[in-house]
CSV table of C-alpha atoms in Angstrom, one decimal:
chain,number,residue,atom,x,y,z
A,48,MET,CA,27.5,72.4,-220.3
A,49,ALA,CA,25.3,72.6,-217.3
A,50,ALA,CA,27.5,75.3,-215.8
A,51,GLU,CA,25.5,78.1,-217.3
A,52,ALA,CA,22.2,76.5,-216.3
A,53,HIS,CA,22.5,77.2,-212.5
A,54,LYS,CA,19.8,79.4,-211.0
A,55,LEU,CA,21.7,81.9,-209.0
A,56,ALA,CA,19.0,83.5,-206.9
A,57,ILE,CA,18.1,82.4,-203.4
A,58,PHE,CA,15.4,83.6,-200.9
A,59,ARG,CA,12.8,83.7,-203.7
A,60,GLY,CA,15.0,86.1,-205.7
A,61,LEU,CA,15.8,88.4,-202.8
A,62,LEU,CA,19.5,87.6,-203.1
A,63,LYS,CA,21.1,87.1,-206.5
A,64,PHE,CA,24.7,86.0,-207.0
A,65,LYS,CA,26.9,86.7,-209.9
A,66,SER,CA,28.4,83.2,-210.1
A,67,ASN,CA,27.8,79.7,-208.8
A,68,GLN,CA,30.9,79.9,-206.6
A,69,GLN,CA,29.6,83.0,-205.0
A,70,LYS,CA,26.2,81.4,-204.4
A,71,ILE,CA,28.0,78.4,-202.7
A,72,TRP,CA,29.8,80.7,-200.3
A,73,GLY,CA,26.6,82.7,-199.7
A,74,VAL,CA,24.7,79.5,-198.8
A,75,LEU,CA,27.6,78.4,-196.5
A,76,ILE,CA,27.3,81.7,-194.6
A,77,PHE,CA,23.6,81.3,-194.3
A,78,LEU,CA,23.9,77.7,-193.0
A,79,SER,CA,26.5,78.8,-190.5
A,80,ILE,CA,24.3,81.5,-189.2
A,81,VAL,CA,21.4,79.1,-188.8
A,82,THR,CA,23.6,76.5,-187.0
A,83,THR,CA,25.1,79.2,-184.7
A,84,ILE,CA,21.6,80.3,-183.8
A,85,GLU,CA,20.7,76.7,-183.0
A,86,VAL,CA,23.8,76.1,-180.8
A,87,VAL,CA,23.3,79.4,-179.0
A,88,LEU,CA,19.7,78.7,-178.3
A,89,GLY,CA,20.6,75.2,-177.2
A,90,ILE,CA,23.2,76.5,-174.7
A,91,ILE,CA,21.3,79.4,-173.1
A,92,LYS,CA,17.8,77.7,-173.4
A,93,PRO,CA,15.7,80.9,-172.9
A,94,GLU,CA,13.0,80.4,-170.2
A,95,ALA,CA,10.3,81.9,-172.5
A,96,LEU,CA,10.8,79.2,-175.1
A,97,LEU,CA,10.4,76.3,-172.7
A,98,VAL,CA,6.6,76.5,-172.8
A,99,SER,CA,4.9,73.4,-174.2
A,100,PHE,CA,3.1,73.7,-177.4
A,101,LEU,CA,1.5,70.7,-179.2
A,102,LYS,CA,3.2,68.2,-176.9
A,103,MET,CA,6.6,69.8,-177.4
A,104,LYS,CA,8.5,72.8,-176.1
A,105,ILE,CA,8.5,75.8,-178.4
A,106,LEU,CA,12.3,75.7,-178.4
A,107,ASN,CA,12.2,72.2,-179.9
A,108,TRP,CA,9.8,73.3,-182.6
A,109,ILE,CA,12.2,76.1,-183.4
A,110,PHE,CA,15.1,73.6,-183.7
A,111,ILE,CA,13.1,71.4,-186.0
A,112,ILE,CA,12.0,74.3,-188.3
A,113,LEU,CA,15.6,75.6,-188.5
A,114,THR,CA,16.7,72.1,-189.4
A,115,LEU,CA,14.2,71.9,-192.2
A,116,VAL,CA,15.4,75.3,-193.5
A,117,LYS,CA,19.0,74.0,-193.5
A,118,ALA,CA,17.9,70.8,-195.2
A,119,TYR,CA,16.1,72.8,-197.9
A,120,TYR,CA,19.2,74.8,-198.7
A,121,ILE,CA,21.6,71.8,-198.7
A,122,ALA,CA,19.3,69.9,-201.1
A,123,TRP,CA,18.4,72.9,-203.3
A,124,ASP,CA,21.8,74.6,-203.6
A,125,PHE,CA,24.4,72.0,-202.8
A,126,MET,CA,22.7,69.0,-204.4
A,127,HIS,CA,21.4,71.3,-207.2
A,128,VAL,CA,17.8,70.3,-206.9
A,129,ARG,CA,17.0,73.9,-207.8
A,130,ASP,CA,18.4,73.3,-211.3
A,131,GLU,CA,16.6,70.0,-211.9
A,132,LYS,CA,13.4,69.6,-214.0
A,133,SER,CA,10.3,69.8,-211.9
A,134,GLY,CA,9.5,66.1,-212.7
A,135,LEU,CA,12.7,64.9,-211.1
A,136,LYS,CA,12.3,67.5,-208.3
A,137,ASN,CA,8.9,66.1,-207.4
A,138,ALA,CA,10.0,62.5,-207.8
A,139,ILE,CA,12.7,63.1,-205.1
A,140,VAL,CA,10.9,65.4,-202.7
A,141,LEU,CA,7.3,64.2,-202.8
A,142,PRO,CA,7.8,60.6,-201.5
A,143,LEU,CA,9.8,61.9,-198.6
A,144,LEU,CA,7.4,64.7,-197.9
A,145,ILE,CA,4.5,62.3,-197.8
A,146,LEU,CA,6.0,59.3,-196.1
A,147,ILE,CA,8.2,60.9,-193.4
A,148,PRO,CA,5.5,63.0,-191.7
A,149,TYR,CA,3.1,60.1,-192.0
A,150,LEU,CA,5.4,57.7,-190.3
A,151,ALA,CA,6.4,60.2,-187.7
A,152,PHE,CA,2.7,61.0,-187.0
A,153,ILE,CA,1.5,57.4,-186.5
A,154,LEU,CA,4.5,56.4,-184.4
A,155,LEU,CA,4.6,59.4,-182.2
A,156,VAL,CA,0.8,59.3,-181.5
A,157,GLU,CA,1.2,55.6,-180.6
A,158,ALA,CA,4.2,56.5,-178.3
A,159,VAL,CA,2.2,59.1,-176.4
A,160,TYR,CA,-0.6,56.6,-176.0
A,161,ILE,CA,1.8,53.9,-174.6
A,162,PHE,CA,3.3,56.5,-172.3
A,163,ASP,CA,-0.2,57.2,-170.9
A,164,VAL,CA,-0.9,53.5,-170.4
A,165,MET,CA,2.3,53.0,-168.5
A,166,ASN,CA,2.0,56.2,-166.6
A,167,SER,CA,-1.6,55.6,-165.3
A,168,GLY,CA,-1.8,51.8,-165.6
A,169,PHE,CA,-2.2,49.3,-162.8
A,170,VAL,CA,1.0,47.4,-163.5
A,171,ALA,CA,4.2,48.6,-162.0
A,172,TRP,CA,6.8,48.9,-164.7
A,173,ASN,CA,9.1,51.4,-163.0
A,174,PHE,CA,10.5,49.4,-160.1
B,120,MET,CA,7.9,64.6,-243.2
B,121,GLU,CA,6.4,64.6,-239.7
B,122,VAL,CA,5.9,60.9,-239.7
B,123,THR,CA,9.5,60.1,-240.5
B,124,ALA,CA,10.7,62.5,-237.9
B,125,ASN,CA,8.6,60.8,-235.3
B,126,ALA,CA,9.9,57.4,-236.4
B,127,ALA,CA,13.4,58.6,-236.1
B,128,GLU,CA,12.8,60.0,-232.6
B,129,ASN,CA,11.1,56.7,-231.5
B,130,GLU,CA,14.1,54.8,-232.7
B,131,GLN,CA,16.3,57.0,-230.6
B,132,VAL,CA,14.0,56.4,-227.5
B,133,TRP,CA,14.2,52.7,-227.8
B,134,GLY,CA,17.9,52.7,-228.6
B,135,GLY,CA,18.6,54.4,-225.2
B,136,GLY,CA,21.0,57.3,-224.7
B,137,ASN,CA,18.3,59.9,-224.1
B,138,ARG,CA,17.7,61.7,-220.9
B,139,PRO,CA,14.0,61.9,-220.0
B,140,LEU,CA,14.4,64.2,-216.9
B,141,ASN,CA,17.5,65.9,-218.2
B,142,ALA,CA,19.5,63.8,-215.8
B,143,SER,CA,21.9,61.0,-216.8
B,144,TYR,CA,21.3,57.4,-215.8
B,145,GLY,CA,24.0,57.4,-213.1
B,146,LYS,CA,22.8,60.6,-211.5
B,147,MET,CA,19.2,59.4,-211.5
B,148,MET,CA,20.2,56.1,-209.8
B,149,MET,CA,22.1,58.0,-207.2
B,150,TRP,CA,19.0,60.0,-206.5
B,151,PHE,CA,16.9,56.8,-206.2
B,152,PHE,CA,19.5,55.5,-203.7
B,153,ILE,CA,19.4,58.7,-201.7
B,154,VAL,CA,15.6,58.7,-201.5
B,155,SER,CA,15.6,55.1,-200.2
B,156,ASP,CA,18.5,55.8,-197.8
B,157,ALA,CA,16.7,58.8,-196.5
B,158,LEU,CA,13.8,56.6,-195.7
B,159,THR,CA,16.1,54.2,-193.8
B,160,PHE,CA,17.4,57.1,-191.7
B,161,THR,CA,13.8,58.2,-191.2
B,162,GLY,CA,13.0,54.8,-189.8
B,163,PHE,CA,15.8,55.1,-187.3
B,164,LEU,CA,15.1,58.6,-186.2
B,165,VAL,CA,11.3,58.1,-186.0
B,166,SER,CA,11.8,55.0,-183.8
B,167,TYR,CA,14.1,57.1,-181.7
B,168,GLY,CA,11.2,59.6,-181.4
B,169,PHE,CA,8.9,56.7,-180.5
B,170,SER,CA,11.1,55.5,-177.7
B,171,ARG,CA,11.6,59.0,-176.5
B,172,PHE,CA,7.9,59.9,-176.4
B,173,LYS,CA,7.2,56.6,-174.8
B,174,ASN,CA,9.6,57.4,-171.9
B,175,ILE,CA,9.2,61.2,-172.1
B,176,ASN,CA,9.5,61.7,-168.3
B,177,THR,CA,12.6,59.6,-167.9
B,178,TRP,CA,14.7,60.3,-171.0
B,179,PRO,CA,18.4,61.3,-170.5
B,180,ILE,CA,19.3,65.0,-171.1
B,181,ALA,CA,21.8,65.1,-173.9
B,182,ASP,CA,23.5,68.2,-172.5
B,183,GLU,CA,24.5,66.2,-169.5
B,184,VAL,CA,25.7,63.2,-171.5
B,185,PHE,CA,27.9,64.9,-174.1
B,186,THR,CA,30.0,67.4,-172.2
B,187,HIS,CA,33.5,66.7,-173.4
B,188,PHE,CA,35.8,68.8,-175.6
B,189,PRO,CA,39.3,67.8,-176.6
B,190,PHE,CA,42.1,69.2,-174.3
B,191,LEU,CA,39.5,70.7,-171.9
B,192,HIS,CA,39.5,68.0,-169.3
B,193,GLY,CA,36.9,68.3,-166.6
B,194,ILE,CA,35.3,71.4,-168.1
B,195,ASP,CA,31.6,71.1,-168.7
B,196,ALA,CA,31.2,72.0,-172.4
B,197,PRO,CA,27.9,70.7,-173.6
B,198,MET,CA,27.4,70.6,-177.4
B,199,TYR,CA,30.4,72.7,-178.4
B,200,TYR,CA,32.1,69.7,-179.8
B,201,VAL,CA,29.2,68.4,-181.9
B,202,ALA,CA,28.6,72.0,-183.1
B,203,LEU,CA,32.2,72.0,-184.3
B,204,MET,CA,31.7,68.7,-186.0
B,205,THR,CA,28.6,70.1,-187.7
B,206,PHE,CA,30.6,73.0,-189.0
B,207,ILE,CA,33.3,70.7,-190.3
B,208,LEU,CA,30.9,68.6,-192.2
B,209,ILE,CA,29.0,71.6,-193.7
B,210,PHE,CA,32.4,73.0,-194.7
B,211,SER,CA,33.4,69.7,-196.4
B,212,SER,CA,30.1,69.8,-198.2
B,213,VAL,CA,31.0,73.3,-199.5
B,214,THR,CA,34.4,72.1,-200.8
B,215,MET,CA,32.6,69.2,-202.5
B,216,VAL,CA,30.2,71.5,-204.3
B,217,LEU,CA,33.1,73.7,-205.3
B,218,ALA,CA,34.8,70.6,-206.7
B,219,VAL,CA,31.7,69.8,-208.7
B,220,ASP,CA,31.6,73.4,-210.0
B,221,ALA,CA,35.2,73.2,-211.0
B,222,GLY,CA,34.5,70.0,-212.8
B,223,HIS,CA,31.8,71.7,-214.9
B,224,HIS,CA,34.6,74.1,-216.0
B,225,MET,CA,37.0,71.2,-216.6
B,226,GLN,CA,39.6,72.6,-214.2
B,227,LYS,CA,41.4,69.5,-213.1
B,228,ALA,CA,43.8,71.2,-210.6
B,229,LYS,CA,40.9,72.8,-208.8
B,230,VAL,CA,38.8,69.6,-208.7
B,231,THR,CA,41.8,67.8,-207.2
B,232,PHE,CA,42.4,70.4,-204.5
B,233,TYR,CA,38.8,70.7,-203.4
B,234,MET,CA,38.4,66.9,-203.4
B,235,LEU,CA,41.4,66.7,-201.1
B,236,LEU,CA,39.9,69.2,-198.7
B,237,THR,CA,36.6,67.3,-198.7
B,238,ILE,CA,38.4,64.0,-197.9
B,239,ILE,CA,40.3,65.7,-195.0
B,240,GLY,CA,37.1,67.2,-193.7
B,241,GLY,CA,35.4,63.8,-193.8
B,242,ALA,CA,38.3,62.1,-192.1
B,243,ILE,CA,38.3,64.7,-189.3
B,244,PHE,CA,34.5,64.2,-188.8
B,245,VAL,CA,34.8,60.4,-188.6
B,246,GLY,CA,37.7,60.8,-186.1
B,247,SER,CA,35.6,63.1,-184.0
B,248,GLN,CA,32.8,60.7,-184.0
B,249,ALA,CA,35.1,57.9,-182.8
B,250,TRP,CA,36.3,60.2,-180.0
B,251,GLU,CA,32.7,60.9,-179.1
B,252,TRP,CA,32.0,57.2,-179.0
B,253,LYS,CA,35.0,56.6,-176.8
B,254,ASN,CA,33.8,59.1,-174.2
B,255,PHE,CA,30.3,57.7,-174.3
B,256,ILE,CA,31.4,54.1,-173.8
B,257,LYS,CA,33.9,54.9,-171.1
B,258,GLY,CA,31.4,56.9,-169.1
B,259,GLU,CA,32.2,59.5,-166.4
B,260,TYR,CA,30.5,59.2,-163.1
B,261,GLY,CA,29.2,55.6,-163.0
B,262,ALA,CA,25.8,54.7,-161.6
B,263,LEU,CA,23.8,51.9,-159.9
B,264,GLU,CA,21.1,49.9,-161.7
B,265,THR,CA,17.9,48.6,-160.1
B,266,LYS,CA,16.2,45.3,-160.9
B,267,GLY,CA,13.8,47.1,-163.3
B,268,GLY,CA,16.7,48.7,-165.2
B,269,GLN,CA,16.4,52.1,-163.7
B,270,ILE,CA,19.6,54.1,-163.3
B,271,LEU,CA,20.5,55.7,-159.9
B,272,GLN,CA,23.1,58.5,-160.2
B,273,PHE,CA,24.7,60.3,-157.3
B,274,VAL,CA,24.9,63.9,-156.4
B,275,ASP,CA,26.8,65.8,-153.7
B,276,ALA,CA,24.0,67.6,-151.9
B,277,SER,CA,26.4,70.3,-150.6
B,278,THR,CA,27.7,71.4,-154.0
B,279,GLY,CA,24.9,70.1,-156.3
B,280,LYS,CA,27.5,68.5,-158.5
B,281,ARG,CA,27.5,64.9,-159.7
B,282,ALA,CA,29.6,62.4,-157.6
B,283,ALA,CA,31.6,59.6,-159.2
B,284,ILE,CA,31.1,56.2,-157.7
B,285,GLN,CA,34.8,55.4,-158.2
B,286,GLU,CA,35.7,58.3,-155.9
B,287,PHE,CA,33.3,57.8,-152.9
B,288,ALA,CA,33.2,54.0,-152.8
B,289,LEU,CA,35.0,52.5,-149.9
B,290,GLY,CA,37.1,49.4,-150.4
B,291,ILE,CA,36.1,46.0,-149.0
B,292,GLU,CA,38.3,43.0,-148.9
B,293,THR,CA,36.8,40.6,-151.4
B,294,GLU,CA,37.9,37.6,-153.3
B,295,ARG,CA,35.6,38.2,-156.2
B,296,ALA,CA,37.6,37.8,-159.4
B,297,THR,CA,36.5,38.1,-163.0
B,298,HIS,CA,34.9,34.9,-164.3
B,299,GLN,CA,36.8,33.4,-167.1
B,300,SER,CA,36.0,30.2,-169.0
B,301,ASN,CA,39.4,28.8,-168.5
B,302,LYS,CA,39.3,28.9,-164.7
B,303,GLY,CA,36.6,28.3,-162.2
B,304,VAL,CA,33.0,27.9,-163.3
B,305,TRP,CA,33.1,27.1,-167.0
B,306,TYR,CA,29.6,28.3,-167.8
B,307,GLU,CA,30.1,31.7,-166.3
B,308,ASP,CA,32.1,34.0,-168.5
B,309,GLU,CA,32.2,37.8,-168.2
B,310,THR,CA,34.2,40.4,-169.9
B,311,ALA,CA,35.3,42.6,-167.0
B,312,LEU,CA,34.2,43.5,-163.5
B,313,PRO,CA,33.5,47.2,-162.8
B,314,THR,CA,36.2,49.0,-160.9
B,315,VAL,CA,34.1,49.1,-157.7
B,316,SER,CA,31.6,46.6,-156.4
B,317,LEU,CA,28.0,47.2,-155.4
B,318,ALA,CA,28.8,46.6,-151.7
B,319,GLU,CA,31.7,49.2,-151.9
B,320,VAL,CA,29.5,51.8,-153.4
B,321,LYS,CA,26.8,51.2,-150.8
B,322,LYS,CA,29.4,51.4,-148.0
B,323,GLY,CA,30.8,54.6,-149.4
B,324,PHE,CA,27.3,56.1,-149.8
B,325,ILE,CA,26.3,55.4,-146.2
B,326,ALA,CA,29.5,56.8,-144.9
B,327,ASP,CA,29.2,60.2,-146.7
B,328,GLU,CA,26.3,62.2,-145.3
B,329,ASN,CA,26.3,64.6,-148.3
B,330,LEU,CA,25.5,62.1,-151.0
B,331,VAL,CA,22.0,61.8,-152.4
B,332,ILE,CA,20.5,59.8,-155.3
B,333,ARG,CA,19.4,61.3,-158.5
B,334,THR,CA,16.7,59.3,-160.3
B,335,GLN,CA,15.8,59.1,-164.0
B,336,GLU,CA,12.5,61.0,-163.5
B,337,LEU,CA,12.3,64.5,-164.8
B,338,ASN,CA,10.5,67.1,-162.6
B,339,GLU,CA,8.3,69.9,-163.9
B,340,LYS,CA,11.3,72.0,-164.7
B,341,GLY,CA,12.7,69.3,-166.9
B,342,GLU,CA,15.5,68.4,-164.6
B,343,LYS,CA,16.3,65.1,-163.0
B,344,THR,CA,14.7,64.5,-159.6
B,345,VAL,CA,17.1,64.5,-156.7
B,346,LEU,CA,15.9,62.5,-153.7
B,347,SER,CA,16.3,63.5,-150.0
B,348,ARG,CA,19.0,61.7,-148.0
B,349,ALA,CA,16.4,59.5,-146.2
B,350,ALA,CA,14.7,58.6,-149.5
B,351,SER,CA,18.1,58.0,-151.1
B,352,LEU,CA,19.1,55.5,-148.4
B,353,GLU,CA,15.9,53.6,-148.9
B,354,LYS,CA,16.3,53.7,-152.7
B,355,LEU,CA,19.8,52.3,-152.4
B,356,ASN,CA,18.4,48.9,-151.4
B,357,ALA,CA,16.8,48.6,-154.8
B,358,ALA,CA,20.1,48.6,-156.6
B,359,VAL,CA,21.3,45.3,-158.0
B,360,GLY,CA,24.4,46.2,-160.0
B,361,VAL,CA,27.1,48.8,-160.8
B,362,VAL,CA,27.2,50.4,-164.3
B,363,GLU,CA,30.2,52.2,-165.6
B,364,GLY,CA,30.0,53.7,-169.1
B,365,ALA,CA,27.7,52.4,-171.8
B,366,ASN,CA,27.1,49.5,-174.1
B,367,LEU,CA,24.1,48.0,-175.8
B,368,ILE,CA,22.8,46.4,-172.6
B,369,HIS,CA,23.6,48.8,-169.8
B,370,ASN,CA,24.3,52.5,-169.7
B,371,GLU,CA,25.0,54.8,-166.9
B,372,TYR,CA,23.3,57.8,-168.5
B,373,GLY,CA,19.7,56.6,-168.0
B,374,ASN,CA,17.3,54.7,-170.3
B,375,ARG,CA,19.0,51.8,-172.1
B,376,LEU,CA,17.4,52.7,-175.3
B,377,PHE,CA,19.2,56.0,-175.4
B,378,ALA,CA,22.6,54.2,-175.7
B,379,ASP,CA,21.1,51.7,-178.3
B,380,PHE,CA,19.8,54.5,-180.5
B,381,PHE,CA,23.0,56.5,-180.0
B,382,PHE,CA,25.1,53.6,-181.2
B,383,PHE,CA,22.8,52.7,-184.1
B,384,ILE,CA,22.0,56.1,-185.5
B,385,THR,CA,25.4,57.8,-185.1
B,386,GLY,CA,27.1,54.5,-186.1
B,387,PHE,CA,25.0,54.1,-189.2
B,388,HIS,CA,25.7,57.7,-190.1
B,389,GLY,CA,29.4,57.4,-189.3
B,390,PHE,CA,29.5,54.4,-191.6
B,391,HIS,CA,28.0,56.5,-194.3
B,392,VAL,CA,30.7,59.1,-193.8
B,393,PHE,CA,33.4,56.5,-193.8
B,394,SER,CA,32.2,54.9,-197.0
B,395,GLY,CA,31.8,58.5,-198.4
B,396,VAL,CA,35.4,59.2,-197.6
B,397,VAL,CA,36.5,55.9,-199.3
B,398,ILE,CA,34.5,56.7,-202.4
B,399,ASN,CA,35.9,60.2,-202.4
B,400,ILE,CA,39.4,58.9,-202.3
B,401,ILE,CA,38.8,56.6,-205.3
B,402,ILE,CA,37.3,59.5,-207.3
B,403,PHE,CA,40.2,61.7,-206.1
B,404,PHE,CA,42.7,59.3,-207.6
B,405,ASN,CA,40.7,59.0,-210.8
B,406,VAL,CA,40.8,62.8,-211.1
B,407,ILE,CA,44.6,62.8,-210.6
B,408,LEU,CA,45.0,60.1,-213.2
B,409,GLY,CA,43.0,62.2,-215.6
B,410,THR,CA,40.2,59.6,-216.2
B,411,TYR,CA,37.5,62.3,-216.3
B,412,GLU,CA,39.6,64.6,-218.3
B,413,ARG,CA,39.8,61.9,-221.0
B,414,ARG,CA,36.1,61.1,-220.6
B,415,GLY,CA,35.3,64.7,-221.3
B,416,HIS,CA,33.2,65.4,-218.2
B,417,TYR,CA,33.4,65.2,-214.4
B,418,GLU,CA,29.9,63.8,-213.8
B,419,MET,CA,31.4,61.1,-211.5
B,420,VAL,CA,32.5,63.9,-209.1
B,421,GLU,CA,28.9,65.2,-209.3
B,422,LYS,CA,27.5,61.8,-208.4
B,423,VAL,CA,29.7,61.2,-205.3
B,424,GLY,CA,29.0,64.9,-204.5
B,425,LEU,CA,25.3,64.1,-204.2
B,426,TYR,CA,26.1,61.2,-201.9
B,427,TRP,CA,28.4,63.4,-199.8
B,428,HIS,CA,25.8,66.2,-199.5
B,429,PHE,CA,23.2,63.6,-198.5
B,430,VAL,CA,25.5,62.5,-195.6
B,431,ASP,CA,25.8,66.1,-194.5
B,432,LEU,CA,22.0,66.5,-194.8
B,433,VAL,CA,21.4,63.5,-192.5
B,434,TRP,CA,23.9,64.8,-190.0
B,435,VAL,CA,21.9,68.0,-189.8
B,436,PHE,CA,18.9,65.9,-188.6
B,437,VAL,CA,20.9,63.6,-186.3
B,438,PHE,CA,22.4,66.7,-184.7
B,439,THR,CA,19.0,68.2,-184.1
B,440,PHE,CA,17.3,65.1,-182.7
B,441,PHE,CA,20.1,63.7,-180.7
B,442,TYR,CA,21.8,66.8,-179.3
B,443,LEU,CA,19.5,69.8,-179.5
B,444,VAL,CA,15.9,68.6,-179.0
């Protein structure tokens, strides 16, 4: 029933597959490439990417962005979110998209503040 | 005409059986569970981030902690093994989605085959994680701990390589035995003594001129600070105990929270994989027995598939935040 309803194009229609199986293998290849890039970057750690940007190394930002890219394709193509109605799509994605960055933001800001207090405070905590 | 048609529709709405978002009840509930579970993992990973930013200049370097690869003993192989585990899990995700696809076409043999591959992939992953835990718990070089919970590791200044306390410690005649509740002091019970005592490590350190101490602090280059020989000898007096390996209270790799979060996050994820494998096995047998063939659809495979992909999805994040960043 739903077999014919799969949307077979990825990369905004740049890459179209003939069947669902083909799309699955295509997405696997794409995910493998991204993972390989991550691992290679993690092993060689290029000097140029170790510069700090917004409290974090550029390399780490690259890792996080690549992870989000992978998460998108796992959810959209393996979990078939791409084929769901937009109502269900939003019900799944929006709560996570709103709550997770919010929680990360408040906790990380607080952590940086605590680090500063401990780093420049008058009490010895590192003895 | 119109009125009657509406009435009929309403009757259908209240009678149940319709699909408001074009998704069945079971699939929708699986999605609700996944969203809430995703938030649980978020809580874990964000609190990991909190602890890490709070101790940003002393946090352990993952590449130095996870360096093992099966059958390559003593070879420094950071990350290769977790990378392999990631590929295994992604691949088992692919076989799962192929099983779902075969289910749509009612191909029982194919569903069976792909489910089996998925189960095998999951089992390999859980086994790998157990092996990773074993290495982490056992430890490699050992370290000393100060009163404030700081970890002092040892480096051979002539080679720049880490030195294991078990190797340089010099034996001292001692009568110190493991406290057990059935003999000696009843209120003092301990699980095991480290293989070397603090005094032995100190003696061995003083005897070997090449040894220096490596502290938890990261320098500007993001590497651990190595003290000079004189500073090391002074720092040695701050040590109060020997740490070998890791548990929830002590760990030789650095900040205690690192081990705590490692155990909780990878443990919670590993438990998800384990339960995923168990559920997959149940569904696998149902497929073999022809339950879904008789039911007329393989939606159950699709539902466990969602769960399985979710486990894979979480691992992608755990991999990034624990091993890469």
